[in-house]
XYZ file of C-alpha atoms in Angstrom:
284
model
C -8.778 17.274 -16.456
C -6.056 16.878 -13.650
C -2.767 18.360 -14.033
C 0.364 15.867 -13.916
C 1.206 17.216 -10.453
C -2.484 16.427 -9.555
C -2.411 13.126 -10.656
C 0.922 12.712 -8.940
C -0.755 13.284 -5.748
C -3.334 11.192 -6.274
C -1.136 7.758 -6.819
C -1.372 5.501 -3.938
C 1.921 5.535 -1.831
C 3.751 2.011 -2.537
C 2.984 2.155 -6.301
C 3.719 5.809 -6.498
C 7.293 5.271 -4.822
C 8.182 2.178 -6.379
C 7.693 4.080 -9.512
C 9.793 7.088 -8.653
C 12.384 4.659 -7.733
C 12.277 2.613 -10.676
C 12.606 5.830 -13.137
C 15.301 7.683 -10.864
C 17.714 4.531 -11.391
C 16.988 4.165 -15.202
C 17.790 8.246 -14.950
C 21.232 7.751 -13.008
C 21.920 5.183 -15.177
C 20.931 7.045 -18.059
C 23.689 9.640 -16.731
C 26.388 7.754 -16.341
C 26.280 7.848 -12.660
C 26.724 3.903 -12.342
C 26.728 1.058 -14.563
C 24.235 -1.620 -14.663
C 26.259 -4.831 -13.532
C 27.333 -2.362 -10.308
C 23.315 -2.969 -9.147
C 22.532 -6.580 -10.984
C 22.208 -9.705 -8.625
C 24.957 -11.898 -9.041
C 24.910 -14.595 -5.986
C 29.134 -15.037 -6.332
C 29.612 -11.117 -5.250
C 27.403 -11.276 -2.867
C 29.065 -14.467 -1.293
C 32.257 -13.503 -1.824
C 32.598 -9.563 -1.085
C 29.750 -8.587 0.595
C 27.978 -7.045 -2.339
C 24.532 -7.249 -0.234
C 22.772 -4.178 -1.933
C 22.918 -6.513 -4.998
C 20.159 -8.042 -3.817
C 17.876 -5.304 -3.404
C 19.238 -2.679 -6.148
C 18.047 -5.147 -8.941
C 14.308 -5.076 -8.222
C 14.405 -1.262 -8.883
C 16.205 -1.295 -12.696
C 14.110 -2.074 -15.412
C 16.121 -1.736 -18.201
C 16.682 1.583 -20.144
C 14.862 4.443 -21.679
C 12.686 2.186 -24.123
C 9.241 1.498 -25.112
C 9.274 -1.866 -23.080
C 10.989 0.140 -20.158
C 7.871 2.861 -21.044
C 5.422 0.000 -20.652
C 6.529 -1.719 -17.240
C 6.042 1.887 -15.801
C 2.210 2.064 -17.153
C 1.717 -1.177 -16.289
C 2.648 0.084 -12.410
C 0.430 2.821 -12.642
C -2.675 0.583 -13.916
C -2.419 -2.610 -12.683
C -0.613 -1.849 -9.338
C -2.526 1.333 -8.579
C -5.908 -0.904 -9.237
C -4.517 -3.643 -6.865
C -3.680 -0.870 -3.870
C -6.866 0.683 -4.696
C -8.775 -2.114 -4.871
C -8.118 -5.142 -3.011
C -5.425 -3.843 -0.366
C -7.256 -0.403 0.033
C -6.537 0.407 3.400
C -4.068 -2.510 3.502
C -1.250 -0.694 2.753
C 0.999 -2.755 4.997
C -0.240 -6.215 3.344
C 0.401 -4.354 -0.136
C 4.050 -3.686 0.941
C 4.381 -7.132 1.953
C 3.144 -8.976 -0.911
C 5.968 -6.925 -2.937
C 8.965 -8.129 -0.382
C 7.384 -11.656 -0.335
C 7.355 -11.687 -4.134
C 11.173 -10.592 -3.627
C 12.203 -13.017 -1.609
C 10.790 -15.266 -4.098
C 12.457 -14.360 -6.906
C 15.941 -14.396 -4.945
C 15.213 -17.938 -4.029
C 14.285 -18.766 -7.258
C 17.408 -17.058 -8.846
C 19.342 -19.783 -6.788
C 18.909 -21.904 -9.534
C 21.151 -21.588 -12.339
C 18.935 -21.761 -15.414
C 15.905 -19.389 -13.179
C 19.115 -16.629 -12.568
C 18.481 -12.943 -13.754
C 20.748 -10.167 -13.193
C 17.570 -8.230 -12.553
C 13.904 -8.992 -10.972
C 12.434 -5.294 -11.619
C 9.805 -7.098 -14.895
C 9.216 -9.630 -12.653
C 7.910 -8.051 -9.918
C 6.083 -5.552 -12.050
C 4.538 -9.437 -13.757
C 3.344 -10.247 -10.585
C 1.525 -7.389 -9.911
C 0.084 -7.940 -13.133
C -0.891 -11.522 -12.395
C -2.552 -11.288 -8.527
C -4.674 -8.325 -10.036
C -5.500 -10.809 -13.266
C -7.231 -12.899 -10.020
C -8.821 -10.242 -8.437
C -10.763 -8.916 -11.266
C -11.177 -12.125 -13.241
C -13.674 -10.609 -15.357
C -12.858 -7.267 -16.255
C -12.226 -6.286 -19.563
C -9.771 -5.038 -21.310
C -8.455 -4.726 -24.867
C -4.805 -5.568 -25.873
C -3.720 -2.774 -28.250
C -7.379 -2.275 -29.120
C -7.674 -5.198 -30.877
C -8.271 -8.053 -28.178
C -11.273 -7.935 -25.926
C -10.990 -10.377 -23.428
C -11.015 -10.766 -19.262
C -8.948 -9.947 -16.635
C -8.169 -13.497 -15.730
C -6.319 -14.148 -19.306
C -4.341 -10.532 -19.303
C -0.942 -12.388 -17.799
C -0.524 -15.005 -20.617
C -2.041 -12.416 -23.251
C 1.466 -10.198 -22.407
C 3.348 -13.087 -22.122
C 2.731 -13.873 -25.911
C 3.071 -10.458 -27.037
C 6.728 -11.201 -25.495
C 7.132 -13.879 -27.411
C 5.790 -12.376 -30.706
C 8.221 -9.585 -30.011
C 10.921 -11.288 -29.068
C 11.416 -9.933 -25.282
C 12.744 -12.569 -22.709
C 10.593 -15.234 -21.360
C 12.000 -16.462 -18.059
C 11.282 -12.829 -16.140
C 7.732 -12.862 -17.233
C 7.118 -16.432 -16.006
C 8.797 -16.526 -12.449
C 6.562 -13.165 -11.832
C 3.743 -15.323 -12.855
C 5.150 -18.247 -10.359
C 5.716 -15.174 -7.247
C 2.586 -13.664 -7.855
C 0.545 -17.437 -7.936
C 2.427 -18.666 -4.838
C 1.219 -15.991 -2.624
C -2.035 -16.028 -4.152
C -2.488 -19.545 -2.961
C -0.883 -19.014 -0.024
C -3.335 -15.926 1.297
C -6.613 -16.351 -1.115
C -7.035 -19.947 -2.465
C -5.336 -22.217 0.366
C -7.260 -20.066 3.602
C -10.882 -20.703 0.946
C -10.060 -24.182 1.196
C -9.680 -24.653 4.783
C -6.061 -24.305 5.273
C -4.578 -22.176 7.542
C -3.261 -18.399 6.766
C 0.324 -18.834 7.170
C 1.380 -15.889 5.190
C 0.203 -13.585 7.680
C 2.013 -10.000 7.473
C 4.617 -9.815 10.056
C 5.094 -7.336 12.589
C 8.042 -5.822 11.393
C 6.436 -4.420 8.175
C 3.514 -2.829 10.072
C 6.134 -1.259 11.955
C 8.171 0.054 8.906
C 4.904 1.109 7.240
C 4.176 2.888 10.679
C 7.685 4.806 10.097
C 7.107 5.627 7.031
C 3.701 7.085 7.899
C 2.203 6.833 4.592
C -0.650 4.847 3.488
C -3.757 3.074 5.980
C -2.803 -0.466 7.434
C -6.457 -1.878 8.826
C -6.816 -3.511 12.221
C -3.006 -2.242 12.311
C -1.124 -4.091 15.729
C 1.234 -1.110 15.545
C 0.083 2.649 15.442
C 1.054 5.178 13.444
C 0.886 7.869 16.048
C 0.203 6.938 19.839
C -1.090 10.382 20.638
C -3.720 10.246 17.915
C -7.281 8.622 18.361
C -7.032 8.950 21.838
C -10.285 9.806 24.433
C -9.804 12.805 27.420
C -9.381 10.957 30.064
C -8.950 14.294 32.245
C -11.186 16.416 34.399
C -13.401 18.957 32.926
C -13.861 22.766 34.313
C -16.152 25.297 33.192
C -15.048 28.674 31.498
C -14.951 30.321 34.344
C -12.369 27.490 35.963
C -14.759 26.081 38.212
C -14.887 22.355 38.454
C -18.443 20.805 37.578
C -20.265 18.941 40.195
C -23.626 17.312 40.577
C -24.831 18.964 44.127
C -27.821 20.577 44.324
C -28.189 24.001 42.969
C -30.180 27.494 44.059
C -30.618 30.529 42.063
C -27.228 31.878 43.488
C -25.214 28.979 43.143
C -26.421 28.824 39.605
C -25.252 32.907 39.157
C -21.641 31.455 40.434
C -21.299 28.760 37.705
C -22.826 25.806 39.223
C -23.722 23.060 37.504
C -27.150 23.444 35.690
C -27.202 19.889 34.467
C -28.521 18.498 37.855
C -31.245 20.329 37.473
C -34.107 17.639 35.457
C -36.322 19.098 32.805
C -39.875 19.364 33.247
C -42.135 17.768 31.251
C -45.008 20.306 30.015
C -47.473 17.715 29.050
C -47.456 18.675 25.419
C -44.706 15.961 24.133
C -42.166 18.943 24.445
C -39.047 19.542 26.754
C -38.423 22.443 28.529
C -35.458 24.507 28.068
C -32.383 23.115 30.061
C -29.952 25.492 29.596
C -29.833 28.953 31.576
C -31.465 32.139 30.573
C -30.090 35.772 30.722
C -31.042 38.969 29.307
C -30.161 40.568 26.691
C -27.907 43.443 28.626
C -26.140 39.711 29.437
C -27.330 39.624 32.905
């Protein structure tokens, strides 16, 4: 069994700092250190004064120290680890992108006044939820161990349980709307015929290339140019001689000449003679 600092370790970067982030603001929050309409999303501050971190500081509350807040937090560490695992393995850039699309979503979407939340962080957690519900349409999994049933039908199955326990609707179901629009958008509308217009841009490549975390496939930017890279320089011998393909004699070969130009013999017998040189065993 793997220690909690193990299994730290082992999280996938984007889920793994989302996370962190997501329980270090319900912490400072928890302390005092700020109160929660200081990091909501409310469009008339943002107009008005210039509150612009409103519209990022809200994806990263989820509520309190509570059993729901308790749950979102699992939820990121099974649904979202599977999906970065899974599906955008090696994709990390893609992975990071189908987040800030989802968040650009939701902002849009809070432009309406009956949509508006003062925070997105359950929604975004949803979505993750919902895109892996298409991924693995037929895994199963058991609601409270009670419920068998498949992957596909996990999304609505929590959004009952909200109802039944009275949580907030709206939240669940514009996740549900984030996660299905880029769904269609990079999976269902490309199978079709359409065109991929939701291609990852080159600025998050580039960000996931600063961050230097995580494996970005087929990658336009890289993460380190001096990595990966052939010798494109001459080679010498030990001795600091530079090799060359003349022809050799007995004392040429002595002074570090190169051997290679010599060709093998072939003994007759299906085996190769020995190409290398010889030399006693007083090393002369």
């Amino acid at each position: 069994m793997s220690t909690p600092a193990e299994y730290y370790r082992s999280l996938p970067p984007v889920c793994k700092t989302y996370g962190v982030a997501c329980l270090m603001t319900t912490s400072a929050f928890y302390l005092g250190l700020f109160e929660y309409y200081s990091i909501s999303l409310d469009y008339g501050l943002v107009l008005k004064h210039f509150q612009v971190w409103r519209l990022i500081t809200n994806f990263f509350f989820l509520g309190p120290f509570s059993f729901p807040f308790a749950f979102l937090l699992i939820i990121i560490a099974k649904y979202g680890v599977a999906l970065e695992r899974g599906p955008f393995d090696k994709r990390t850039a893609d992975f990071v992108w189908m987040l800030i699309f989802g968040a650009l979503s939701l902002l849009v979407m809070a432009a309406v006044p009956f949509l508006s939340s003062p925070f997105f962080g359950g929604s975004v957690v949803f979505m993750m939820v919902y895109v892996w519900g298409r991924e693995f349409p037929n895994a199963r999994i058991s609601i409270y161990g009670v419920v068998t049933l498949k992957g596909f039908y996990l999304p609505w199955a929590m959004l009952a349980l909200d109802l039944i326990f009275g949580n907030p609707l709206m939240p669940d179901m514009l996740g549900i709307a984030a996660g299905h629009l880029h769904y269609f958008l990079t999976v269902l509308h490309p199978l079709s015929g359409g065109k991929f217009i939701l291609k990852t841009p080159l600025w998050v490549h580039k960000l996931v290339a600063f961050w230097g975390e995580g494996t970005q496939i087929n990658s336009p930017v890289q993460r380190d140019p001096s990595t990966s890279v052939a010798f494109r320089g001459r080679s010498y011998r030990l001795n600091g001689s530079r090799t060359s393909r003349s022809n050799s004699t007995p004392a040429t070969n002595q002074a570090g000449a190169d051997s290679s130009a010599q060709q093998p013999a072939d003994r007759g017998d299906g085996s190769v003679a020995f190409r290398g040189k010889s030399y006693r065993l007083n090393g002369r």
